[in-house]
Amino acid sequence: AHTDTAGLAARIEAALPDSTVMLGLSAEGVAVAVRRALAQATEWSDYDWQLIHDAPQSPALHMALDEVITAEVAAGLRPPTLRVWEWDSPAVIIGSFQSLRNE
C-alpha cells in the first residue's frame, strides 16, 4: 500500500525518542518533504533507510555532515538517510527551501 503523509508522519513520530523537541518543523512537515523528494518512489518500503541520531554537535559540523551525506546519497554510496540534529550551541539555520522573511 502507498504510505500517505499522515501515515509517514506517524512513523516518524514513533521513531523519535519521547524527549524529542522539534523546533521550526513537525513530523508532518518532514513527511511532506520526504514524499516530495521520493516522487519517483512507489512505496516508502522501496528504500532501505538509514537513521542517524548522534550526540550533540556544533551547527557548523551538522551543516558540513549534511553536505557530505547528501552527496554520498546522490552518488549511490549510502542509502537514503534521515539525520536528526542535536545542537551543542545556539544558532539560526535557514535552509535552501526556507524563506528568511517567513521564519
Coordinates of C-alpha atoms in Angstrom, one line a residue:
A1 CA 0.0 0.0 0.0
H2 CA 1.1 3.6 -0.6
T3 CA 2.0 5.5 2.5
D4 CA 0.2 8.8 2.8
T5 CA 1.6 11.9 4.6
A6 CA -0.3 11.1 7.8
G7 CA 1.0 7.5 7.9
L8 CA 4.5 8.6 7.3
A9 CA 4.3 11.4 9.9
A10 CA 3.1 8.7 12.4
R11 CA 6.1 6.5 11.6
I12 CA 8.4 9.5 12.1
E13 CA 6.9 10.4 15.4
A14 CA 7.0 6.7 16.6
A15 CA 10.7 6.5 15.8
L16 CA 11.7 9.7 17.7
P17 CA 12.6 9.5 21.4
D18 CA 10.0 10.8 23.8
S19 CA 12.2 13.7 24.8
T20 CA 12.5 15.0 21.3
V21 CA 11.5 18.7 20.8
M22 CA 11.2 19.7 17.2
L23 CA 11.6 23.5 16.7
G24 CA 10.6 25.0 13.4
L25 CA 9.4 21.8 11.9
S26 CA 7.0 18.9 12.6
A27 CA 6.8 15.3 11.7
E28 CA 4.1 16.1 9.2
G29 CA 6.4 18.7 7.6
V30 CA 9.2 16.2 7.4
A31 CA 6.7 13.7 5.9
V32 CA 5.7 16.1 3.2
A33 CA 9.3 16.9 2.3
V34 CA 10.2 13.2 2.1
R35 CA 7.2 12.4 -0.1
R36 CA 8.1 15.2 -2.4
A37 CA 11.7 14.0 -2.5
L38 CA 10.6 10.5 -3.3
A39 CA 8.2 11.4 -6.1
Q40 CA 9.7 8.6 -8.1
A41 CA 9.2 6.0 -5.4
T42 CA 6.2 3.7 -5.5
E43 CA 6.2 3.0 -1.7
W44 CA 8.1 4.0 1.4
S45 CA 9.3 0.5 1.8
D46 CA 11.0 0.6 -1.6
Y47 CA 14.0 2.2 0.2
D48 CA 16.4 0.9 2.8
W49 CA 16.5 4.0 5.1
Q50 CA 19.4 4.9 7.4
L51 CA 18.5 6.9 10.6
I52 CA 21.4 8.8 12.1
H53 CA 20.9 10.3 15.6
D54 CA 24.3 11.2 17.2
A55 CA 25.3 13.2 20.2
P56 CA 25.0 17.0 20.1
Q57 CA 27.4 18.7 17.6
S58 CA 28.1 22.2 16.5
P59 CA 25.7 23.7 14.0
A60 CA 28.6 24.1 11.5
L61 CA 29.5 20.5 11.8
H62 CA 25.9 19.5 11.2
M63 CA 25.7 21.5 8.0
A64 CA 29.0 20.0 6.8
L65 CA 27.8 16.5 7.6
D66 CA 24.6 17.1 5.7
E67 CA 26.5 18.3 2.7
V68 CA 28.7 15.2 2.7
I69 CA 25.9 12.8 3.4
T70 CA 23.7 14.3 0.7
A71 CA 26.5 14.0 -1.9
E72 CA 27.0 10.3 -0.8
V73 CA 23.3 9.5 -1.2
A74 CA 23.2 11.2 -4.6
A75 CA 26.3 9.2 -5.7
G76 CA 24.7 5.9 -4.5
L77 CA 27.4 5.4 -1.9
R78 CA 24.9 5.3 1.0
P79 CA 21.2 4.6 1.3
P80 CA 18.6 7.4 1.8
T81 CA 19.3 8.9 5.1
L82 CA 17.3 10.8 7.8
R83 CA 19.6 12.6 10.2
V84 CA 18.4 14.2 13.5
W85 CA 20.3 17.3 14.6
E86 CA 21.1 17.9 18.2
W87 CA 23.0 21.1 18.7
D88 CA 25.7 21.9 21.3
S89 CA 25.3 25.7 20.8
P90 CA 22.6 28.1 19.7
A91 CA 22.3 29.0 16.0
V92 CA 19.8 30.1 13.4
I93 CA 19.8 27.9 10.2
I94 CA 17.8 28.9 7.2
G95 CA 17.6 26.0 4.8
S96 CA 17.5 26.1 1.0
F97 CA 13.8 25.7 0.9
Q98 CA 13.0 28.2 3.6
S99 CA 12.3 31.9 3.3
L100 CA 14.1 34.2 5.7
R101 CA 11.1 36.5 5.6
N102 CA 8.7 33.7 6.7
E103 CA 10.9 32.4 9.5

